[in-house]
Tab-separated table of C-alpha atoms and ligand atoms in Angstrom:
chain	number	residue	atom	x	y	z
F	176	GLY	CA	16.532	-14.247	4.253
F	177	GLY	CA	14.817	-11.772	6.569
F	178	PRO	CA	15.842	-10.897	10.109
F	179	ALA	CA	15.583	-13.368	12.974
F	180	SER	CA	12.824	-11.380	14.644
F	181	LEU	CA	11.425	-11.651	18.162
F	182	SER	CA	8.119	-12.914	16.753
F	183	ARG	CA	9.906	-15.842	15.110
F	184	PHE	CA	11.745	-16.715	18.354
F	185	ARG	CA	8.469	-16.664	20.285
F	186	GLY	CA	6.724	-18.668	17.594
F	187	ALA	CA	9.439	-21.330	17.598
F	188	LEU	CA	9.497	-21.921	21.337
F	189	VAL	CA	5.742	-21.635	21.917
F	190	ALA	CA	4.678	-23.788	18.954
F	191	GLY	CA	7.131	-26.474	20.065
F	192	VAL	CA	5.387	-26.664	23.442
F	193	LEU	CA	2.031	-26.592	21.688
F	194	GLY	CA	2.893	-29.534	19.445
F	195	ASP	CA	3.991	-31.542	22.466
F	196	CYS	CA	0.904	-30.727	24.585
F	197	VAL	CA	-1.657	-31.059	21.797
F	198	GLY	CA	0.048	-34.105	20.276
F	199	GLY	CA	0.047	-36.064	23.519
F	200	GLU	CA	-3.567	-37.054	22.885
F	201	PHE	CA	-2.578	-39.345	20.000
F	202	GLU	CA	0.925	-40.486	20.989
F	203	GLY	CA	1.462	-44.089	19.950
F	204	ALA	CA	-1.843	-44.356	18.037
F	205	GLU	CA	-1.475	-46.319	14.822
F	206	GLU	CA	-4.191	-44.563	12.887
F	207	VAL	CA	-5.550	-41.106	13.591
F	208	PRO	CA	-8.408	-39.993	11.318
F	209	MET	CA	-8.193	-36.270	10.491
F	210	GLU	CA	-11.733	-35.940	11.814
F	211	ARG	CA	-10.529	-36.848	15.301
F	212	VAL	CA	-7.599	-34.445	15.048
F	213	LEU	CA	-9.919	-31.572	14.099
F	214	GLN	CA	-12.329	-32.468	16.904
F	215	HIS	CA	-9.456	-32.366	19.374
F	216	LEU	CA	-8.203	-29.024	18.054
F	217	ASN	CA	-11.699	-27.519	17.944
F	218	SER	CA	-12.229	-28.452	21.567
F	219	LEU	CA	-9.315	-26.146	22.462
F	220	ASP	CA	-11.445	-23.159	21.372
F	221	ASP	CA	-13.981	-23.986	24.078
F	222	GLU	CA	-14.025	-21.017	26.478
F	223	THR	CA	-14.310	-23.243	29.533
F	224	LYS	CA	-10.963	-24.872	28.690
F	225	GLY	CA	-7.639	-23.096	28.977
F	226	ASN	CA	-5.358	-22.581	31.971
F	227	GLY	CA	-2.918	-25.204	30.806
F	228	ILE	CA	-5.205	-28.237	30.827
F	229	LEU	CA	-2.911	-30.143	28.461
F	230	ASP	CA	0.284	-31.223	30.220
F	231	TYR	CA	3.607	-31.112	28.459
F	232	SER	CA	5.756	-34.267	28.287
F	233	ASP	CA	9.477	-35.161	28.175
F	234	ASP	CA	9.910	-33.119	24.975
F	235	THR	CA	9.120	-29.827	26.691
F	236	ALA	CA	10.524	-30.855	30.084
F	237	MET	CA	13.954	-31.351	28.496
F	238	ALA	CA	13.692	-28.332	26.176
F	239	ARG	CA	13.033	-26.207	29.262
F	240	CYS	CA	16.276	-27.551	30.806
F	241	VAL	CA	18.149	-26.658	27.611
F	242	VAL	CA	16.692	-23.135	27.621
F	243	GLN	CA	17.410	-22.534	31.316
F	244	SER	CA	20.949	-23.828	30.966
F	245	LEU	CA	21.736	-21.753	27.858
F	246	LEU	CA	20.341	-18.634	29.524
F	247	THR	CA	21.952	-19.117	32.939
F	248	ARG	CA	25.372	-20.065	31.548
F	249	THR	CA	25.042	-17.679	28.541
F	250	GLY	CA	26.131	-20.527	26.281
F	251	TYR	CA	26.613	-24.290	26.273
F	252	ASP	CA	27.821	-25.777	29.564
F	253	GLU	CA	27.675	-29.578	29.472
F	254	GLN	CA	27.919	-30.040	33.248
F	255	ASP	CA	25.116	-27.612	33.929
F	256	MET	CA	22.834	-28.984	31.213
F	257	ALA	CA	23.415	-32.590	32.301
F	258	ARG	CA	22.646	-31.708	35.907
F	259	ARG	CA	19.421	-30.004	34.880
F	260	PHE	CA	18.283	-33.073	32.904
F	261	GLY	CA	18.977	-35.302	35.905
F	262	LYS	CA	17.243	-32.982	38.347
F	263	GLU	CA	14.201	-32.535	36.113
F	264	PHE	CA	13.817	-36.299	35.778
F	265	SER	CA	14.147	-36.973	39.492
F	266	THR	CA	11.594	-34.237	40.259
F	267	SER	CA	9.043	-35.306	37.585
F	268	PRO	CA	9.784	-38.825	36.338
F	269	GLY	CA	6.273	-39.263	34.947
F	270	ARG	CA	6.569	-37.070	31.857
F	271	GLY	CA	6.557	-39.949	29.360
F	272	TYR	CA	10.280	-40.480	28.847
F	273	GLY	CA	11.531	-43.141	26.433
F	274	SER	CA	12.171	-46.457	28.175
F	275	GLY	CA	15.936	-46.435	27.540
F	276	VAL	CA	16.798	-42.836	28.353
F	277	VAL	CA	15.519	-43.211	31.916
F	278	GLN	CA	18.762	-45.077	32.775
F	279	VAL	CA	20.845	-42.143	31.526
F	280	LEU	CA	18.788	-39.567	33.391
F	281	LYS	CA	19.172	-41.456	36.667
F	282	LYS	CA	22.953	-41.474	36.243
F	283	LEU	CA	23.016	-37.794	35.284
F	284	SER	CA	21.482	-36.855	38.621
F	285	ALA	CA	24.394	-38.448	40.559
F	286	PRO	CA	26.507	-35.596	42.007
F	287	GLN	CA	29.879	-37.406	41.636
F	288	LEU	CA	29.562	-37.918	37.850
F	289	SER	CA	32.598	-36.429	36.062
F	290	ASP	CA	32.200	-37.451	32.390
F	291	VAL	CA	28.644	-36.344	31.648
F	292	TYR	CA	28.648	-38.024	28.210
F	293	GLN	CA	29.512	-41.453	29.637
F	294	PRO	CA	26.004	-42.592	30.688
F	295	ALA	CA	24.696	-42.004	27.161
F	296	ARG	CA	27.573	-43.996	25.656
F	297	ALA	CA	26.656	-47.005	27.792
F	298	GLN	CA	23.166	-47.277	26.267
F	299	PHE	CA	22.140	-50.186	24.045
F	300	ASN	CA	25.294	-52.260	24.592
F	301	GLY	CA	27.551	-49.304	23.902
F	302	ARG	CA	25.908	-48.325	20.624
F	303	GLY	CA	24.031	-45.389	22.108
F	304	SER	CA	20.427	-44.344	21.495
F	305	PHE	CA	19.143	-43.339	18.072
F	306	GLY	CA	15.835	-42.138	19.552
F	307	ASN	CA	14.442	-38.683	18.809
F	308	GLY	CA	14.957	-37.486	22.395
F	309	GLY	CA	17.938	-35.332	21.380
F	310	ALA	CA	16.121	-33.802	18.414
F	311	MET	CA	12.913	-33.047	20.325
F	312	ARG	CA	14.801	-30.532	22.514
F	313	ALA	CA	17.162	-29.128	19.841
F	314	ALA	CA	15.251	-25.974	18.795
F	315	PRO	CA	16.589	-23.725	21.610
F	316	PHE	CA	20.145	-24.131	20.283
F	317	ALA	CA	19.078	-22.313	17.121
F	318	LEU	CA	17.671	-19.517	19.290
F	319	ALA	CA	20.846	-19.089	21.328
F	320	PHE	CA	23.572	-18.991	18.672
F	321	PRO	CA	23.479	-16.803	15.543
F	322	ASP	CA	26.405	-18.637	13.964
F	323	LEU	CA	25.499	-21.748	11.971
F	324	ALA	CA	28.673	-23.617	13.003
F	325	ASP	CA	27.817	-23.049	16.687
F	326	VAL	CA	24.239	-24.252	16.167
F	327	LYS	CA	25.507	-27.504	14.649
F	328	ARG	CA	28.240	-28.052	17.204
F	329	PHE	CA	26.212	-27.361	20.342
F	330	ALA	CA	22.991	-29.027	19.178
F	331	GLY	CA	25.079	-32.160	18.557
F	332	LEU	CA	26.860	-32.009	21.916
F	333	GLY	CA	23.648	-31.217	23.790
F	334	ALA	CA	22.013	-34.285	22.259
F	335	MET	CA	25.026	-36.501	23.083
F	336	LEU	CA	24.270	-36.055	26.784
F	337	THR	CA	21.584	-38.706	26.251
F	338	HIS	CA	21.973	-39.908	22.642
F	339	SER	CA	25.453	-41.035	21.625
F	340	CYS	CA	24.526	-42.844	18.383
F	341	SER	CA	25.131	-40.647	15.329
F	342	LEU	CA	21.627	-41.468	14.106
F	343	GLY	CA	20.365	-39.825	17.296
F	344	TYR	CA	22.526	-36.695	17.619
F	345	ASN	CA	22.675	-35.974	13.881
F	346	GLY	CA	18.871	-35.778	14.003
F	347	ALA	CA	19.216	-33.067	16.642
F	348	ILE	CA	21.628	-31.180	14.400
F	349	LEU	CA	19.170	-31.404	11.493
F	350	GLN	CA	16.285	-30.149	13.649
F	351	ALA	CA	18.347	-27.203	14.959
F	352	LEU	CA	19.473	-26.385	11.391
F	353	ALA	CA	15.870	-26.342	10.189
F	354	VAL	CA	14.877	-23.926	12.955
F	355	HIS	CA	17.955	-21.784	12.296
F	356	LEU	CA	17.112	-21.412	8.603
F	357	ALA	CA	13.411	-20.825	9.311
F	358	LEU	CA	14.348	-17.990	11.703
F	359	GLN	CA	16.188	-16.316	8.803
F	360	GLY	CA	13.105	-16.557	6.592
F	361	ALA	CA	14.773	-19.240	4.465
F	362	LEU	CA	11.994	-21.872	4.597
F	363	ASP	CA	10.280	-20.686	1.436
F	364	PRO	CA	10.762	-21.710	-1.379
F	365	PRO	CA	10.801	-25.240	0.063
F	366	GLN	CA	13.034	-26.798	-2.628
F	367	GLN	CA	15.741	-24.281	-1.834
F	368	PHE	CA	15.307	-24.902	1.891
F	369	ILE	CA	15.660	-28.676	1.469
F	370	ASN	CA	18.710	-28.193	-0.744
F	371	ARG	CA	20.315	-26.080	1.973
F	372	LEU	CA	19.580	-28.759	4.571
F	373	ILE	CA	20.987	-31.484	2.321
F	374	ALA	CA	24.155	-29.469	1.694
F	375	GLU	CA	24.660	-28.971	5.450
F	376	MET	CA	23.899	-32.598	6.334
F	377	GLU	CA	26.272	-33.825	3.603
F	378	GLU	CA	29.015	-32.268	5.715
F	379	VAL	CA	27.593	-33.381	9.062
F	380	GLU	CA	27.334	-37.015	7.934
F	381	ASP	CA	30.690	-37.105	6.168
F	382	ASN	CA	32.678	-39.050	8.782
F	383	GLU	CA	33.667	-42.582	9.768
F	384	VAL	CA	31.482	-42.739	12.896
F	385	THR	CA	28.330	-41.949	10.910
F	386	ARG	CA	29.218	-44.384	8.125
F	387	ASN	CA	29.905	-47.115	10.663
F	388	ASP	CA	26.619	-46.578	12.565
F	389	ALA	CA	24.731	-46.499	9.268
F	390	ARG	CA	26.353	-49.747	8.157
F	391	ILE	CA	25.504	-51.525	11.412
F	392	LEU	CA	21.880	-50.342	11.219
F	393	LYS	CA	21.673	-51.168	7.490
F	394	GLU	CA	20.870	-47.597	6.513
F	395	ALA	CA	22.102	-45.568	3.546
F	396	GLU	CA	25.667	-44.262	3.851
F	397	LYS	CA	24.353	-40.812	4.805
F	398	PRO	CA	21.004	-41.674	6.391
F	399	PHE	CA	19.611	-38.174	6.978
F	400	CYS	CA	20.673	-36.957	3.526
F	401	GLU	CA	18.928	-39.916	1.959
F	402	ARG	CA	15.732	-39.127	3.894
F	403	LEU	CA	15.924	-35.451	2.931
F	404	HIS	CA	16.032	-36.493	-0.729
F	405	ARG	CA	12.817	-38.414	-0.093
F	406	VAL	CA	11.289	-35.296	1.483
F	407	ARG	CA	12.240	-33.324	-1.624
F	408	ASP	CA	10.615	-35.903	-3.901
F	409	LEU	CA	7.433	-35.886	-1.816
F	410	ILE	CA	7.058	-32.088	-1.744
F	411	ASP	CA	7.487	-31.980	-5.521
F	412	ARG	CA	4.345	-34.064	-5.905
F	413	SER	CA	0.905	-32.466	-5.942
F	414	LYS	CA	-0.829	-35.301	-4.076
F	415	VAL	CA	0.649	-37.454	-1.323
F	416	SER	CA	-1.320	-39.786	0.945
F	417	ILE	CA	-0.693	-40.079	4.679
F	418	GLU	CA	0.146	-43.769	4.123
F	419	GLU	CA	2.892	-42.833	1.648
F	420	VAL	CA	4.366	-40.297	4.046
F	421	ILE	CA	4.475	-42.909	6.804
F	422	SER	CA	6.022	-45.579	4.598
F	423	GLU	CA	8.571	-43.213	2.979
F	424	LEU	CA	9.568	-41.185	6.039
F	425	GLY	CA	8.173	-42.938	9.132
F	426	ASN	CA	6.398	-41.710	12.273
F	427	GLY	CA	8.342	-43.545	14.969
F	428	VAL	CA	10.579	-42.726	17.948
F	429	ALA	CA	13.873	-42.999	16.006
F	430	ALA	CA	15.282	-39.600	15.019
F	431	LEU	CA	15.679	-40.896	11.462
F	432	HIS	CA	11.980	-41.768	11.340
F	433	SER	CA	10.692	-38.503	12.768
F	434	VAL	CA	12.920	-35.451	12.117
F	435	PRO	CA	12.657	-35.599	8.288
F	436	THR	CA	8.944	-36.348	8.773
F	437	ALA	CA	8.515	-33.183	10.858
F	438	ILE	CA	10.305	-31.151	8.189
F	439	PHE	CA	8.026	-32.638	5.542
F	440	CYS	CA	4.910	-31.705	7.581
F	441	VAL	CA	5.962	-28.042	7.652
F	442	LEU	CA	6.751	-27.884	3.930
F	443	HIS	CA	3.650	-29.801	2.864
F	444	CYS	CA	1.467	-27.407	4.882
F	445	LEU	CA	2.869	-24.209	3.365
F	446	GLN	CA	-0.143	-24.422	1.028
F	447	PRO	CA	-3.801	-25.043	1.842
F	448	ARG	CA	-4.664	-28.744	1.713
F	449	GLU	CA	-7.940	-30.414	0.889
F	450	CYS	CA	-8.013	-32.468	4.088
F	451	LEU	CA	-7.614	-29.359	6.274
F	452	PRO	CA	-10.065	-26.537	7.089
F	453	GLU	CA	-9.855	-23.446	4.854
F	454	SER	CA	-9.932	-21.286	7.964
F	455	TYR	CA	-6.580	-22.697	9.104
F	456	GLY	CA	-3.359	-20.808	8.542
F	457	GLY	CA	-0.056	-22.569	7.853
F	458	LEU	CA	0.883	-23.145	11.468
F	459	GLU	CA	-2.478	-24.659	12.360
F	460	ARG	CA	-2.265	-26.856	9.263
F	461	THR	CA	1.206	-28.043	10.275
F	462	ILE	CA	0.125	-29.067	13.783
F	463	ALA	CA	-3.061	-30.782	12.549
F	464	TYR	CA	-1.247	-32.630	9.782
F	465	SER	CA	1.507	-33.830	12.158
F	466	LEU	CA	-1.076	-35.360	14.489
F	467	ALA	CA	-2.874	-37.127	11.644
F	468	LEU	CA	0.280	-39.144	10.909
F	469	GLY	CA	-0.116	-41.017	14.198
F	470	GLY	CA	2.868	-42.700	15.864
F	471	ASP	CA	5.105	-40.361	17.867
F	472	THR	CA	2.650	-37.498	17.445
F	473	ASP	CA	3.739	-35.325	20.374
F	474	THR	CA	7.348	-35.307	19.266
F	475	ILE	CA	6.719	-34.894	15.537
F	476	ALA	CA	4.272	-32.046	16.243
F	477	CYS	CA	6.744	-30.521	18.704
F	478	MET	CA	9.558	-30.511	16.128
F	479	ALA	CA	7.330	-29.417	13.225
F	480	GLY	CA	5.797	-26.779	15.513
F	481	ALA	CA	9.194	-25.288	16.347
F	482	ILE	CA	10.162	-25.014	12.665
F	483	ALA	CA	6.745	-23.663	11.636
F	484	GLY	CA	6.693	-21.242	14.574
F	485	ALA	CA	10.065	-19.855	13.492
F	486	HIS	CA	8.679	-19.376	9.982
F	487	TYR	CA	5.244	-17.878	10.703
F	488	GLY	CA	5.920	-16.117	14.018
F	489	ILE	CA	3.887	-15.941	17.236
F	490	GLU	CA	0.912	-14.152	15.622
F	491	ALA	CA	0.091	-17.328	13.683
F	492	ILE	CA	-0.685	-19.300	16.845
F	493	PRO	CA	-4.298	-19.165	18.094
F	494	GLN	CA	-4.488	-17.648	21.580
F	495	SER	CA	-6.977	-20.308	22.646
F	496	TRP	CA	-4.421	-23.034	21.844
F	497	ILE	CA	-1.676	-21.280	23.791
F	498	LYS	CA	-3.943	-20.967	26.836
F	499	CYS	CA	-4.583	-24.726	26.888
F	500	CYS	CA	-0.931	-25.727	27.040
F	501	GLU	CA	1.124	-26.059	30.181
F	502	GLY	CA	4.401	-24.176	29.820
F	503	ALA	CA	3.430	-22.144	26.761
F	504	GLU	CA	3.468	-18.798	28.597
F	505	ASP	CA	6.868	-19.650	30.099
F	506	ALA	CA	8.196	-20.515	26.666
F	507	ASP	CA	7.042	-17.128	25.398
F	508	VAL	CA	8.923	-15.285	28.148
F	509	ASN	CA	12.065	-17.382	27.621
F	510	ALA	CA	11.976	-16.794	23.861
F	511	GLY	CA	12.391	-13.094	24.611
F	512	ARG	CA	15.397	-13.835	26.810
F	513	LEU	CA	16.989	-16.060	24.151
F	514	HIS	CA	16.402	-13.334	21.573
F	515	ALA	CA	18.371	-10.914	23.751
F	516	LEU	CA	21.187	-13.463	24.194
F	517	TYR	CA	21.290	-14.109	20.421
F	518	TYR	CA	21.766	-10.436	19.576
F	519	GLN	CA	24.182	-9.781	22.433
F	520	SER	CA	26.683	-12.448	21.311
H	1241	8NA	P1	15.266	-43.624	24.200
H	1241	8NA	O1	16.690	-43.238	24.165
H	1241	8NA	O2	14.825	-44.567	25.240
H	1241	8NA	O3	14.867	-44.140	22.755
H	1241	8NA	C1	13.555	-44.464	22.442
H	1241	8NA	C2	13.451	-45.924	21.987
H	1241	8NA	O4	14.121	-46.136	20.771
H	1241	8NA	C3	14.084	-46.931	22.937
H	1241	8NA	O5	13.254	-47.198	24.030
H	1241	8NA	C4	14.318	-48.104	22.015
H	1241	8NA	O6	13.135	-48.852	21.843
H	1241	8NA	C5	14.675	-47.449	20.711
H	1241	8NA	N1	16.146	-47.369	20.524
H	1241	8NA	C6	16.914	-46.258	20.587
H	1241	8NA	N2	18.203	-46.534	20.335
H	1241	8NA	C7	18.269	-47.853	20.092
H	1241	8NA	C8	19.346	-48.749	19.755
H	1241	8NA	N3	20.610	-48.328	19.602
H	1241	8NA	N4	19.028	-50.032	19.565
H	1241	8NA	C9	17.763	-50.476	19.699
H	1241	8NA	N5	16.714	-49.696	20.023
H	1241	8NA	C10	16.965	-48.391	20.213
H	1241	8NA	O7	14.385	-42.338	24.453
H	1241	8NA	P2	14.236	-40.993	23.648
H	1241	8NA	O8	14.465	-39.885	24.582
H	1241	8NA	O9	14.972	-41.002	22.375
H	1241	8NA	O10	12.719	-41.160	23.328
H	1241	8NA	C11	12.040	-40.132	22.872
H	1241	8NA	C12	10.619	-40.519	22.584
H	1241	8NA	O11	10.072	-41.248	23.664
H	1241	8NA	C13	9.799	-39.321	22.432
H	1241	8NA	O12	8.939	-39.474	21.363
H	1241	8NA	C14	9.021	-39.203	23.697
H	1241	8NA	O13	7.858	-38.478	23.541
H	1241	8NA	C15	8.950	-40.583	24.228
H	1241	8NA	N6	7.835	-41.468	24.099
H	1241	8NA	C16	7.297	-41.892	22.910
H	1241	8NA	C17	6.234	-42.773	22.856
H	1241	8NA	C18	5.578	-43.215	21.567
H	1241	8NA	O14	4.753	-44.106	21.559
H	1241	8NA	N7	5.859	-42.683	20.439
H	1241	8NA	C19	5.747	-43.269	24.048
H	1241	8NA	C20	6.326	-42.857	25.231
H	1241	8NA	C21	7.384	-41.979	25.234
H	1242	MG	MG1	6.880	-36.802	24.746
H	1243	MG	MG1	6.989	-38.576	21.731
């Protein structure tokens, strides 16, 4: 693969914010006609818009905490990151957090807390959350650590601060891995990329905790590997309907039903598609396609955006879109700082 260039870092962080801000419009919608998606995206080109009119949600709020913590502590510091999550939530509780994770975030803001992983472990009768809230903020880990083993380890731990079920934190590891490989220029050819992800996740999911969680939730023995095989089958086909993507991969708030979906969106949109404007480049196609799936659109577009941004680089993102999104300029500045940290370590 090619070098992990500054443009890729900027693309990853900015397009993640973009997916969150732009995707908020359709979050939770069951059906989103492509026509409505394109209308929404076209309206961002309107000169009178801009200046951050689209607010970011929990996805970006927590990713910003991850970024600030990694930069300030020049690495992963669980106490610091946990405190930032708690503080962010108590300052802005109205960012659209998942209904369960709110309990964790309240506990994380308590100053006397010693075991910062404990509140997450108490969720859902001790089973922990399998939501996509760990994965939605995982991209910055790939931008802070050049070593693949570090990316996996710290993306997992960073997710466990709120998501202690393996089906939650393993989704974060998969998302960080996808961004890591995309930064190296390893996204294309897609079959090879998926095979790399499967090989890595085979290792990640090869343990008793994962097998036990999968058994309880009636999933395949290695749930993310199984989903990645489905992604590979879908990208091998010339025509795939939105309905098939939703039924095969999902579009919901569980990490298992959204991280592989986000990866599929990026790979499917490497080529021009009939349902999308010819004037769109790959990154624009990825964002538009993610929104058209409906469901957890902000989070799927945020995760797909981060992977696509790492692949195409910052130049692929329309300026008019960036201007409309709260926090996009900040993300751009912080991407530069993470780039410096990455090459210093
Ligand atoms: P979370 O940890 O509260 O999980 C999200 C939801 O998943 C929970 O509220 C539960 O319904 C369900 N869930 C997770 N683990 C379990 C379990 N072990 N047993 C039973 N149910 C479980 O929050 P999160 O941080 O993972 O949530 C992230 C998502 O919520 C993001 O998409 C974010 O944008 C936000 N959000 C999504 C929607 C939407 O309609 N898609 C709406 C509002 C907020
Ligand atoms: Mg959100
Ligand atoms: Mg969401």
